[in-house]
mmCIF file with all atom_site columns, C-alpha atoms in Angstrom:
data_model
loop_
_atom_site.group_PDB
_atom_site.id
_atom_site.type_symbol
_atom_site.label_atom_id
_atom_site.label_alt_id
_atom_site.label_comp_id
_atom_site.label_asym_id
_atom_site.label_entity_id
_atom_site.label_seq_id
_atom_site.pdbx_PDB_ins_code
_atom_site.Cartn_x
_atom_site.Cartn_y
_atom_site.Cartn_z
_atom_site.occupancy
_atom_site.B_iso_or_equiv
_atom_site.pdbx_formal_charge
_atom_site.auth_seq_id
_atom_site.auth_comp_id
_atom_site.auth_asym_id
_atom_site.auth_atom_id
_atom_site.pdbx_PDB_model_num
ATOM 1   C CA . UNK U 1 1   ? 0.000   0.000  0.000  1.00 49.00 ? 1   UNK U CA 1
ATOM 2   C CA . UNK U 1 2   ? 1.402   3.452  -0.738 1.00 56.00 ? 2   UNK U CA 1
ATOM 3   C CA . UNK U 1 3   ? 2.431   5.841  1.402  1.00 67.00 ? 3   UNK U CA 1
ATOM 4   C CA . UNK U 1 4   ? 0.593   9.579  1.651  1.00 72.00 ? 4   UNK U CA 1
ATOM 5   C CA . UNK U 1 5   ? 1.696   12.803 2.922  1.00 77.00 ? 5   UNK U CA 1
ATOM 6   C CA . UNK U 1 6   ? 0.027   14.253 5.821  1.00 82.00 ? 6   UNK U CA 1
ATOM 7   C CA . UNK U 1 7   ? -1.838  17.377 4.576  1.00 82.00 ? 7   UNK U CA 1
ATOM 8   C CA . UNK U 1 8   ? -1.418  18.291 7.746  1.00 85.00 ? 8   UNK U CA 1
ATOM 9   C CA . UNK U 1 9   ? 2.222   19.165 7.546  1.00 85.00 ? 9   UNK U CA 1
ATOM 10  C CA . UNK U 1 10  ? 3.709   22.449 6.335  1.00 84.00 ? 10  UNK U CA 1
ATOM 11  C CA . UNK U 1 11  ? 5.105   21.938 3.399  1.00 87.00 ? 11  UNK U CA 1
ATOM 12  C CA . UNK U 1 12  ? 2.218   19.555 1.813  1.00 89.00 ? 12  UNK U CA 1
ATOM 13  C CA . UNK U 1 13  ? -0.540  22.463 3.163  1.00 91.00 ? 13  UNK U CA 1
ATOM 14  C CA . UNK U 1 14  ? 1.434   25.014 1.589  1.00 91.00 ? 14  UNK U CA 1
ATOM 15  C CA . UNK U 1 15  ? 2.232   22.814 -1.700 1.00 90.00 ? 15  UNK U CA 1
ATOM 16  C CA . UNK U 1 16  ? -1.487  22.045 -1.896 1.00 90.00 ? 16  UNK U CA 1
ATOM 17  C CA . UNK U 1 17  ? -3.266  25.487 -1.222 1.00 93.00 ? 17  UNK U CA 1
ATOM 18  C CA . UNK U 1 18  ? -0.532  27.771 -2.053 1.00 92.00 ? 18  UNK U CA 1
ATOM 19  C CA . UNK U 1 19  ? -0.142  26.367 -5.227 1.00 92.00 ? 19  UNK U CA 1
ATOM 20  C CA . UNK U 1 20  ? -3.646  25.161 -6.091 1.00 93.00 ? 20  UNK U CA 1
ATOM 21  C CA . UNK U 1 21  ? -5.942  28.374 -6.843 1.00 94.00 ? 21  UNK U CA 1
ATOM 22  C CA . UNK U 1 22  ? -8.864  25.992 -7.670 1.00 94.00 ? 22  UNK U CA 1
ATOM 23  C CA . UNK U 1 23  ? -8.908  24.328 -4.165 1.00 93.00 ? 23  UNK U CA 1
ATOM 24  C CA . UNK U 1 24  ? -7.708  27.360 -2.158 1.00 94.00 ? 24  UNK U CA 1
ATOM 25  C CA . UNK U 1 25  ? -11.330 28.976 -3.455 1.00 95.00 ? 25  UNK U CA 1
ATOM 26  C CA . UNK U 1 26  ? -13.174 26.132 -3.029 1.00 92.00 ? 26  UNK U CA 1
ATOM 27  C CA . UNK U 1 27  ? -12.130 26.141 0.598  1.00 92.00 ? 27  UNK U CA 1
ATOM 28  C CA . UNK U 1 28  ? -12.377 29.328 1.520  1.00 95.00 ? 28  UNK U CA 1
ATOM 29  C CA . UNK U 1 29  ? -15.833 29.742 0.309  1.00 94.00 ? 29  UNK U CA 1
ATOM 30  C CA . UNK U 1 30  ? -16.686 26.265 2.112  1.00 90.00 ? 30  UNK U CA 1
ATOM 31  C CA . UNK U 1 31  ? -15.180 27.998 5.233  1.00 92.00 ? 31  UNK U CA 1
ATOM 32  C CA . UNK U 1 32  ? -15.353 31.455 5.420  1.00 94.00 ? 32  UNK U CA 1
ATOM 33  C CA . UNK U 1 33  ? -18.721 32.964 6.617  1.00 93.00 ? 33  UNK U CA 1
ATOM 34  C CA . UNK U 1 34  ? -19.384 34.576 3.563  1.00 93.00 ? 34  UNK U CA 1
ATOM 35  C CA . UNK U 1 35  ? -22.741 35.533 2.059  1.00 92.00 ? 35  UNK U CA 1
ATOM 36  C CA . UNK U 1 36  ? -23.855 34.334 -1.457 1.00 91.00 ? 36  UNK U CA 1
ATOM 37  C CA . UNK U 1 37  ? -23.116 37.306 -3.174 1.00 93.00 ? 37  UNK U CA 1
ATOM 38  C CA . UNK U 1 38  ? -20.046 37.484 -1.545 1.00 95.00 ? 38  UNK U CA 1
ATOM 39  C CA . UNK U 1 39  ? -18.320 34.133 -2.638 1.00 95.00 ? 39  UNK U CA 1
ATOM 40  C CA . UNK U 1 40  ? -14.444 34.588 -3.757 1.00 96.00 ? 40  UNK U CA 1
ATOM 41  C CA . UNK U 1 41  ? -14.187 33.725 -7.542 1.00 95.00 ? 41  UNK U CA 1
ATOM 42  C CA . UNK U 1 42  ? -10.497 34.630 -8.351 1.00 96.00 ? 42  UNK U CA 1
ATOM 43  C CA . UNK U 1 43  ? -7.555  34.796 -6.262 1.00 96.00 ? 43  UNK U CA 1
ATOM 44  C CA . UNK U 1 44  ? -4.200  36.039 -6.742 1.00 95.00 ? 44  UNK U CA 1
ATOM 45  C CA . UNK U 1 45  ? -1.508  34.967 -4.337 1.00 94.00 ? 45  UNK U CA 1
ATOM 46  C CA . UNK U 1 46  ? 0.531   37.423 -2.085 1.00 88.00 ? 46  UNK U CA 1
ATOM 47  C CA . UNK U 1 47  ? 4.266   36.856 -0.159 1.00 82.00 ? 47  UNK U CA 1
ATOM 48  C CA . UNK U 1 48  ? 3.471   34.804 2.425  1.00 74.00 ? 48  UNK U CA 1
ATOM 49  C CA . UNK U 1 49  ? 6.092   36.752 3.949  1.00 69.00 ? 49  UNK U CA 1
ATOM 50  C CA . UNK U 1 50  ? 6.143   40.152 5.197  1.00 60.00 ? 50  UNK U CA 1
ATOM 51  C CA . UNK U 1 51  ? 8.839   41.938 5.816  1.00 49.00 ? 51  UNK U CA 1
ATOM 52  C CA . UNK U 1 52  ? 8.474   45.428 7.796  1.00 50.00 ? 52  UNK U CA 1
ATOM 53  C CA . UNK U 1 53  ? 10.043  48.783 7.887  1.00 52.00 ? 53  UNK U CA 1
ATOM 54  C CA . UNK U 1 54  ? 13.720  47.973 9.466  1.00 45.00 ? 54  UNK U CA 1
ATOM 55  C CA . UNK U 1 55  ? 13.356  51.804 10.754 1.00 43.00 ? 55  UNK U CA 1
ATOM 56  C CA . UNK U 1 56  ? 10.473  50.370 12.817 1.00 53.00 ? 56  UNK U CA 1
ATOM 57  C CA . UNK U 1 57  ? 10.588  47.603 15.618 1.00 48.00 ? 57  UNK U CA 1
ATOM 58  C CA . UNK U 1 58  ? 7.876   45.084 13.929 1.00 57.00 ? 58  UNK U CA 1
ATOM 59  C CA . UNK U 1 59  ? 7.992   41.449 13.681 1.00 60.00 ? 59  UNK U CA 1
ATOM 60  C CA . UNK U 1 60  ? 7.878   39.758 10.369 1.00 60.00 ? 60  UNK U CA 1
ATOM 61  C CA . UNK U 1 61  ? 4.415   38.230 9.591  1.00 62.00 ? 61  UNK U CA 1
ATOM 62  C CA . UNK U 1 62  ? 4.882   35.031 8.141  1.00 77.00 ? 62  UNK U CA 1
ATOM 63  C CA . UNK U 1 63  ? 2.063   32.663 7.424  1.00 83.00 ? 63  UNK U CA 1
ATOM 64  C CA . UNK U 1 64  ? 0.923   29.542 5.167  1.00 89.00 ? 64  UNK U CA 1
ATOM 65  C CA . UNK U 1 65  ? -0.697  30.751 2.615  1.00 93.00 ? 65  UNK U CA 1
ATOM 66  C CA . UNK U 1 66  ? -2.104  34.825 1.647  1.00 93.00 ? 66  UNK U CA 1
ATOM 67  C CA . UNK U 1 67  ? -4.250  36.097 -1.171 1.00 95.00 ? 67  UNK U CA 1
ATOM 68  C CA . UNK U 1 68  ? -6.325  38.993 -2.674 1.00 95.00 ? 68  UNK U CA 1
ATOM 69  C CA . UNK U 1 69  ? -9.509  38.356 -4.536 1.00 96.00 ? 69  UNK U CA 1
ATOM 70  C CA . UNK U 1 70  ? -11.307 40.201 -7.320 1.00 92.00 ? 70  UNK U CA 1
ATOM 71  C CA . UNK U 1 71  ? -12.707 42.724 -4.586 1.00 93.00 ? 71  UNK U CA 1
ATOM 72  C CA . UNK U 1 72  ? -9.624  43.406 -2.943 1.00 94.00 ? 72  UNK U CA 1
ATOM 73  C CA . UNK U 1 73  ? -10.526 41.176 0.087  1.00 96.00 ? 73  UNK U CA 1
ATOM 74  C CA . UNK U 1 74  ? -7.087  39.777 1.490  1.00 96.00 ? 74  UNK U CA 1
ATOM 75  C CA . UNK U 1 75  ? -7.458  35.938 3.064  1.00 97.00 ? 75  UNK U CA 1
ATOM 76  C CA . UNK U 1 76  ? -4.277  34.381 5.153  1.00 96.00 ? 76  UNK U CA 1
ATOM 77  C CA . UNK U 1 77  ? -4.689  30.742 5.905  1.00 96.00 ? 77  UNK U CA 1
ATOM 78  C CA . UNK U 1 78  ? -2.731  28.735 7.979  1.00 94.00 ? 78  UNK U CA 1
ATOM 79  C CA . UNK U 1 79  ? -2.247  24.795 9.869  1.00 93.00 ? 79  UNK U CA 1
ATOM 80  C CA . UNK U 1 80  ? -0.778  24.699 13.116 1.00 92.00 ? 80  UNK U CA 1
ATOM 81  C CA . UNK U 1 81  ? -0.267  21.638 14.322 1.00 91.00 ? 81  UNK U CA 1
ATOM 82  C CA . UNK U 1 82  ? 0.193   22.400 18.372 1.00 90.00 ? 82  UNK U CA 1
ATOM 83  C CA . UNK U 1 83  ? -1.825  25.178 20.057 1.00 92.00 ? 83  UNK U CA 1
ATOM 84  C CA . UNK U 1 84  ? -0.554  27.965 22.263 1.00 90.00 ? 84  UNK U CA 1
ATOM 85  C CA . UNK U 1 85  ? -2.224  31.173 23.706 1.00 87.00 ? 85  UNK U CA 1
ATOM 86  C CA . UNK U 1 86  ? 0.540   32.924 21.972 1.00 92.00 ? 86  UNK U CA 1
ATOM 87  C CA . UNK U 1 87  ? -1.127  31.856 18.005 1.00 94.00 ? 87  UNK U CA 1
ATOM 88  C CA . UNK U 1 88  ? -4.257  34.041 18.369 1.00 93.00 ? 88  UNK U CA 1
ATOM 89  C CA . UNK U 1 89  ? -1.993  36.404 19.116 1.00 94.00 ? 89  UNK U CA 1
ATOM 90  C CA . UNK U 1 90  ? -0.257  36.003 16.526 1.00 93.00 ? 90  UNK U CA 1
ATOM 91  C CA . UNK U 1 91  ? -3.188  35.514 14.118 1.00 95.00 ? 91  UNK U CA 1
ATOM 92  C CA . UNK U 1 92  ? -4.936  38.948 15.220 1.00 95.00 ? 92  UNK U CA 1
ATOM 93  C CA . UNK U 1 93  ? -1.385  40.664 14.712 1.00 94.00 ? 93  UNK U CA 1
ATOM 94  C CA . UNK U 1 94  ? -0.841  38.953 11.186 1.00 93.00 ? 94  UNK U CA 1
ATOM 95  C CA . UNK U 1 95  ? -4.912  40.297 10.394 1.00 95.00 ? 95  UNK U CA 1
ATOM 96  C CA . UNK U 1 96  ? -4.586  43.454 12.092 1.00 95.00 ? 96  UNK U CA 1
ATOM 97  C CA . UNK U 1 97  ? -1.267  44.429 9.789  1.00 93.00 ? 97  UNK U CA 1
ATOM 98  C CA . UNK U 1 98  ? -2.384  42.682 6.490  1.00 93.00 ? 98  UNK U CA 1
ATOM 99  C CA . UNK U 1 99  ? -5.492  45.166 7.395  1.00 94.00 ? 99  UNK U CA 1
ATOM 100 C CA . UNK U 1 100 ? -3.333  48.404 8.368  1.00 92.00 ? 100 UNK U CA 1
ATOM 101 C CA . UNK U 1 101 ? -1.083  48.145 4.994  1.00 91.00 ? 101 UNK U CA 1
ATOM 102 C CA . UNK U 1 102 ? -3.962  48.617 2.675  1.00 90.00 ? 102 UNK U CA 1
ATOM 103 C CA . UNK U 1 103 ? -3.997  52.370 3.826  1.00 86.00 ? 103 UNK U CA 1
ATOM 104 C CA . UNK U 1 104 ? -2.570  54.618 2.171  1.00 82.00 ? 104 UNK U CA 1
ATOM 105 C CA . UNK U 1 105 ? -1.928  58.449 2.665  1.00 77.00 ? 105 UNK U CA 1
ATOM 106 C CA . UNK U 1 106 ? -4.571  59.777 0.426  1.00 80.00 ? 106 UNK U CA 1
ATOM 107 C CA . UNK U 1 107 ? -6.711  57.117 0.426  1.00 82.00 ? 107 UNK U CA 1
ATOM 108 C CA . UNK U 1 108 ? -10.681 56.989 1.564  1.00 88.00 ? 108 UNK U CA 1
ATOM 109 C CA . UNK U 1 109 ? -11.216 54.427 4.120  1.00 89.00 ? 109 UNK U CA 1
ATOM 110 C CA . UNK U 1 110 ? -13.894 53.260 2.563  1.00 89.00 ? 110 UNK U CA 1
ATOM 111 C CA . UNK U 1 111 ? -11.617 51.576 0.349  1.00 90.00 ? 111 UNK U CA 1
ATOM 112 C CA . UNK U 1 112 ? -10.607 49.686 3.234  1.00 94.00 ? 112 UNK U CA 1
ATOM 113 C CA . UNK U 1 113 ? -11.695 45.642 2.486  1.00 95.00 ? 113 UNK U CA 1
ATOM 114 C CA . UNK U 1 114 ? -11.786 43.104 5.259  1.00 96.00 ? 114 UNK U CA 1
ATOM 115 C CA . UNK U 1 115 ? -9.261  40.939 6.140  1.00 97.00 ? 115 UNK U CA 1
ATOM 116 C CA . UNK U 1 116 ? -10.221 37.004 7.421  1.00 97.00 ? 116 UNK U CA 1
ATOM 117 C CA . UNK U 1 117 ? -7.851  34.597 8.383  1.00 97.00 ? 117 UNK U CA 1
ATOM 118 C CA . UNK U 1 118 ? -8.579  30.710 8.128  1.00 96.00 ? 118 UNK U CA 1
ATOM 119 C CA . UNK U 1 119 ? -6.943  28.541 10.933 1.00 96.00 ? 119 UNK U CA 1
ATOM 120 C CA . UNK U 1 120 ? -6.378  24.315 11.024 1.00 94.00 ? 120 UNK U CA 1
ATOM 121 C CA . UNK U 1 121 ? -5.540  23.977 14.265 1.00 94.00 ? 121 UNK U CA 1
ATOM 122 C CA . UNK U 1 122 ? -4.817  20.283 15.201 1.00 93.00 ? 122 UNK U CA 1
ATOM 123 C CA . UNK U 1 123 ? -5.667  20.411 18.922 1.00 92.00 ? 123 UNK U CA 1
ATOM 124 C CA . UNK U 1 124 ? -8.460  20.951 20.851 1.00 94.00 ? 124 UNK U CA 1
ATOM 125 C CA . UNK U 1 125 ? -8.373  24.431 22.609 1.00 94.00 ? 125 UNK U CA 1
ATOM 126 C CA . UNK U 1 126 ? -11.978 25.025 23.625 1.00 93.00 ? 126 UNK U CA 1
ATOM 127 C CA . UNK U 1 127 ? -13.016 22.001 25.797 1.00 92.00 ? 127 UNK U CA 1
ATOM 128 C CA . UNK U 1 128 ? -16.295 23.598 27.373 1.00 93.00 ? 128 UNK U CA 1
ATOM 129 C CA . UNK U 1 129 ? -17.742 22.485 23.864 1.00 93.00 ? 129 UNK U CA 1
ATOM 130 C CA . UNK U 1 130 ? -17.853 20.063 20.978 1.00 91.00 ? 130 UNK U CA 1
ATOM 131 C CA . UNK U 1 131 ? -18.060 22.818 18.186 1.00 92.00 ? 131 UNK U CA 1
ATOM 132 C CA . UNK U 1 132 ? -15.335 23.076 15.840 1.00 92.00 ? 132 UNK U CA 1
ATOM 133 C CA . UNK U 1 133 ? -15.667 26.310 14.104 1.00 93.00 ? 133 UNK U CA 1
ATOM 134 C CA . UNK U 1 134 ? -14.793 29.418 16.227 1.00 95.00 ? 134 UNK U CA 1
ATOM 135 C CA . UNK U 1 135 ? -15.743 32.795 14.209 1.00 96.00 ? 135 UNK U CA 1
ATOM 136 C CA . UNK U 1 136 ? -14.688 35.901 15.978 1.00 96.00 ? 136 UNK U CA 1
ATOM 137 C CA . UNK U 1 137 ? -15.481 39.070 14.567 1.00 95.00 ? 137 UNK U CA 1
ATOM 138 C CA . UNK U 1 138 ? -16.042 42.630 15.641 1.00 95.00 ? 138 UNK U CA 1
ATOM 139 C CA . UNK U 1 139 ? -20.000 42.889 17.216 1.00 95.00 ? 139 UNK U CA 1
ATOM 140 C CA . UNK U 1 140 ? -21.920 44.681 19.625 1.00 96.00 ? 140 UNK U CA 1
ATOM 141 C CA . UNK U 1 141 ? -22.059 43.721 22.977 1.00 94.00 ? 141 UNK U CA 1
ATOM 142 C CA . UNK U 1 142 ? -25.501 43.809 22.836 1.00 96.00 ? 142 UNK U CA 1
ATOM 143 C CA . UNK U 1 143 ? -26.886 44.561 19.435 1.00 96.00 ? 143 UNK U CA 1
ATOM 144 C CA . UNK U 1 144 ? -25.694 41.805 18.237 1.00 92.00 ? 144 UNK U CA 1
ATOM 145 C CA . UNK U 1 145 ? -26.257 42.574 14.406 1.00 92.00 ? 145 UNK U CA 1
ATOM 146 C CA . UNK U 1 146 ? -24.393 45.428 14.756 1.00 96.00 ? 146 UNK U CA 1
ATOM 147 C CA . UNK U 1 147 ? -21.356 44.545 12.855 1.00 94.00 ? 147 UNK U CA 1
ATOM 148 C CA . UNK U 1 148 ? -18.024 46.316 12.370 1.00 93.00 ? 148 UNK U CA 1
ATOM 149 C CA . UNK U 1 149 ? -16.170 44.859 9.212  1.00 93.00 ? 149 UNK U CA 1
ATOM 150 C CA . UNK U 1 150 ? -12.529 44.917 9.278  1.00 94.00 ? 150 UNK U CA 1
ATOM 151 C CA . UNK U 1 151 ? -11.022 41.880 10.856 1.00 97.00 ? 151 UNK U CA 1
ATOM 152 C CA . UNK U 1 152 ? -12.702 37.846 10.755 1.00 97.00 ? 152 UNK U CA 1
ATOM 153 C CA . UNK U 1 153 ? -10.521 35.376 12.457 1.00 97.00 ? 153 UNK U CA 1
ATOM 154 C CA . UNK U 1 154 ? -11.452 31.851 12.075 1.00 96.00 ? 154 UNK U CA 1
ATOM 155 C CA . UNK U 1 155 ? -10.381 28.652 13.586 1.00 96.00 ? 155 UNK U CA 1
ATOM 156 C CA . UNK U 1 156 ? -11.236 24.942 13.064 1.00 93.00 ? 156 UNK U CA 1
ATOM 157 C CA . UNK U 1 157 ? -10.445 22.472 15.509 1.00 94.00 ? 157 UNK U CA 1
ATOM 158 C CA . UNK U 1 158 ? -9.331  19.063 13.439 1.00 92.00 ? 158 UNK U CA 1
ATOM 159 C CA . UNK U 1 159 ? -9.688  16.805 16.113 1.00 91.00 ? 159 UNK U CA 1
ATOM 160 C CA . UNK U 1 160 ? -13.789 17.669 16.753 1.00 90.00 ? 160 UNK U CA 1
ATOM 161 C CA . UNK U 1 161 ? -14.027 17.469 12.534 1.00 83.00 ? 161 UNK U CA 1
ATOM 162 C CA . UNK U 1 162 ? -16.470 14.736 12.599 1.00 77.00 ? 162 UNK U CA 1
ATOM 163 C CA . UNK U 1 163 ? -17.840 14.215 8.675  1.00 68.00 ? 163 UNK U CA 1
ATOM 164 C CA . UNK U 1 164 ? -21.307 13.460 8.792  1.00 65.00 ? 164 UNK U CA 1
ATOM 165 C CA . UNK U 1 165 ? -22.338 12.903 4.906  1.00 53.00 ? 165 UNK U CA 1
ATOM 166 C CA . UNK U 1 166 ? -20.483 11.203 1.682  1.00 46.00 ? 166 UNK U CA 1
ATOM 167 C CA . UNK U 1 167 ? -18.814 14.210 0.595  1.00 48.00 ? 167 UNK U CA 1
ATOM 168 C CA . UNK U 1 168 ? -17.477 15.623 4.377  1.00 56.00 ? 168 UNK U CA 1
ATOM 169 C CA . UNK U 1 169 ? -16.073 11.844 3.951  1.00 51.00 ? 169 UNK U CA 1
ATOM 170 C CA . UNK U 1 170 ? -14.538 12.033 0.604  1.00 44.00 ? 170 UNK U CA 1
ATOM 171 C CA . UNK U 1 171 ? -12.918 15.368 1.628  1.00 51.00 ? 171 UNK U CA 1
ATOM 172 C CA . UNK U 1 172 ? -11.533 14.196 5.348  1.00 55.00 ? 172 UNK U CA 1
ATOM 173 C CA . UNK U 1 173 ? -7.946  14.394 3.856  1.00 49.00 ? 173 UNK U CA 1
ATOM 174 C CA . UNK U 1 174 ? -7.966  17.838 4.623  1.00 52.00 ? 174 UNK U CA 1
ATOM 175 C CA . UNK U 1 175 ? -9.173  17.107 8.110  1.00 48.00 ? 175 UNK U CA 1
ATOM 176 C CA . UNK U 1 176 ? -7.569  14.652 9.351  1.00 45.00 ? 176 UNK U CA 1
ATOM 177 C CA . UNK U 1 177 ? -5.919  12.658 7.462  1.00 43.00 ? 177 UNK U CA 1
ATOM 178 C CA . UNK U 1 178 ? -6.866  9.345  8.865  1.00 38.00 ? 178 UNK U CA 1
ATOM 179 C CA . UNK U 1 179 ? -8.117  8.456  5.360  1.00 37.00 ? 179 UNK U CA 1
ATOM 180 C CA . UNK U 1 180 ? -6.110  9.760  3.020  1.00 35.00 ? 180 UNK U CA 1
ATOM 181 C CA . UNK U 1 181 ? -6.999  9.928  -0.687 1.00 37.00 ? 181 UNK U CA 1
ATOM 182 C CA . UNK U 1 182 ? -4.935  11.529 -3.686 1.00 36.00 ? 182 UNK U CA 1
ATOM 183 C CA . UNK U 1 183 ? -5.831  15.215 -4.071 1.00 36.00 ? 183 UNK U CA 1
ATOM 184 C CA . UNK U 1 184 ? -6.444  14.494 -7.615 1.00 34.00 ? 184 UNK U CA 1
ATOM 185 C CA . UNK U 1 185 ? -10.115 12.794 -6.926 1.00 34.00 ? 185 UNK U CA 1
ATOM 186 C CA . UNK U 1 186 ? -10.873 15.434 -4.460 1.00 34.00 ? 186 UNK U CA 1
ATOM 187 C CA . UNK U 1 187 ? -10.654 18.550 -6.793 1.00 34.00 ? 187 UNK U CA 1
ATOM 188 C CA . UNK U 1 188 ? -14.311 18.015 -8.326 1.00 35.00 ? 188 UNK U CA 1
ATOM 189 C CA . UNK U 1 189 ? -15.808 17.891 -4.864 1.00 33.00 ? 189 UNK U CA 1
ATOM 190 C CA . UNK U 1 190 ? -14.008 20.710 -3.413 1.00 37.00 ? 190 UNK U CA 1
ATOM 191 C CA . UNK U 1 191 ? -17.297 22.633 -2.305 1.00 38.00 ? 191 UNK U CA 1
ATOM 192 C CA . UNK U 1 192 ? -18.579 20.485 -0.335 1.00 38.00 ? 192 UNK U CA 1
ATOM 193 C CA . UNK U 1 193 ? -15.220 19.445 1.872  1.00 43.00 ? 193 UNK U CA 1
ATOM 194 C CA . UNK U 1 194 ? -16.616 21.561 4.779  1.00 43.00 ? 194 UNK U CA 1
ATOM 195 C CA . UNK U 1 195 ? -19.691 22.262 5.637  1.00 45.00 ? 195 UNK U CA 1
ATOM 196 C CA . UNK U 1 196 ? -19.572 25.768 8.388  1.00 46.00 ? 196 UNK U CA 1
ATOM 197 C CA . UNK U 1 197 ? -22.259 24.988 11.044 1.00 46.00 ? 197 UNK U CA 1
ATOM 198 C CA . UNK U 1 198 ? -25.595 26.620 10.775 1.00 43.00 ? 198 UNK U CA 1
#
């Protein structure tokens, strides 16, 4: 029987949805809490890393995988494999600057365009329940549907991925890798890999 890479790894994530357009779209729009009429449909990638101002004291932002779509929207997606308190940390200071470099001197800030950033993480970190998708977004403390746009962080705990129908099934690679299947037969089902709870 063959051996498989574990999509799970760095360099096989990276090779697979920083080099795949096709699946990086399809997952992002299986993922992302995104509206019908607000579905990515082109992508271009972006450095995945960032190297600041020497003049300033910044830390390089390097992540997995970073794109722009057709509206300007900028996505960063990343696997990490162990988690820390540090990483959302990290992920809200990765956002917050992908966000802060779109301005410009003369520029409205309505032009400004959200920012989300997908995150695999292959531990459990919220124990108090058995949801795996963990959308945290600027919102009223009270009025709830008041929304400010600007910064979506995302995570996805593996280990609670539980795939309920054929398709979640055929698409588990991406998950967990317990049942590994060439990448190849999974491109023509790539929109229904994930399903985002209701």
């Amino acid at each position: 029987m063959g051996k498989y890479l574990d999509p799970r790894a760095a360099l096989t994530f990276k090779k697979i949805f920083g080099e795949h357009k096709h699946l990086l779209i399809s997952l992002l729009n299986a993922m992302l809490p995104l509206k019908e009429d607000e579905q990515v449909e082109s992508i271009e990638y972006w450095p995945a890393e960032k190297v600041p101002d020497r003049m300033q004291a910044e830390k390089d932002s390097i992540v997995d995988v970073c794109c722009k779509d057709n509206k300007k929207r900028e996505f960063i997606v990343e696997m990490q494999m162990t988690w820390t308190d540090s990483f959302k940390k990290r992920v809200l200071l990765n956002a917050s600057k992908a966000y802060v470099a779109q301005s410009k001197k003369d520029d409205d800030y309505e032009l400004l365009q959200p920012v989300y950033a997908l995150n695999f993480v292959n531990e459990n970190f919220m124990d108090e329940t058995d949801d795996y998708y963990h959308y945290f977004h600027l919102v009223h403390d009270k009025y709830t549907e008041q929304v400010i746009d600007g910064l979506h962080l995302i995570f996805v705990e593996l280990k609670k991925f539980k795939p309920q129908t054929f398709s979640e099934k055929k698409c588990r690679y991406y998950g967990s890798a317990s049942s590994p299947k060439s990448t190849t037969k999974h491109a023509k089902y790539p929109s229904n890999c994930w399903r985002m709870p209701k």
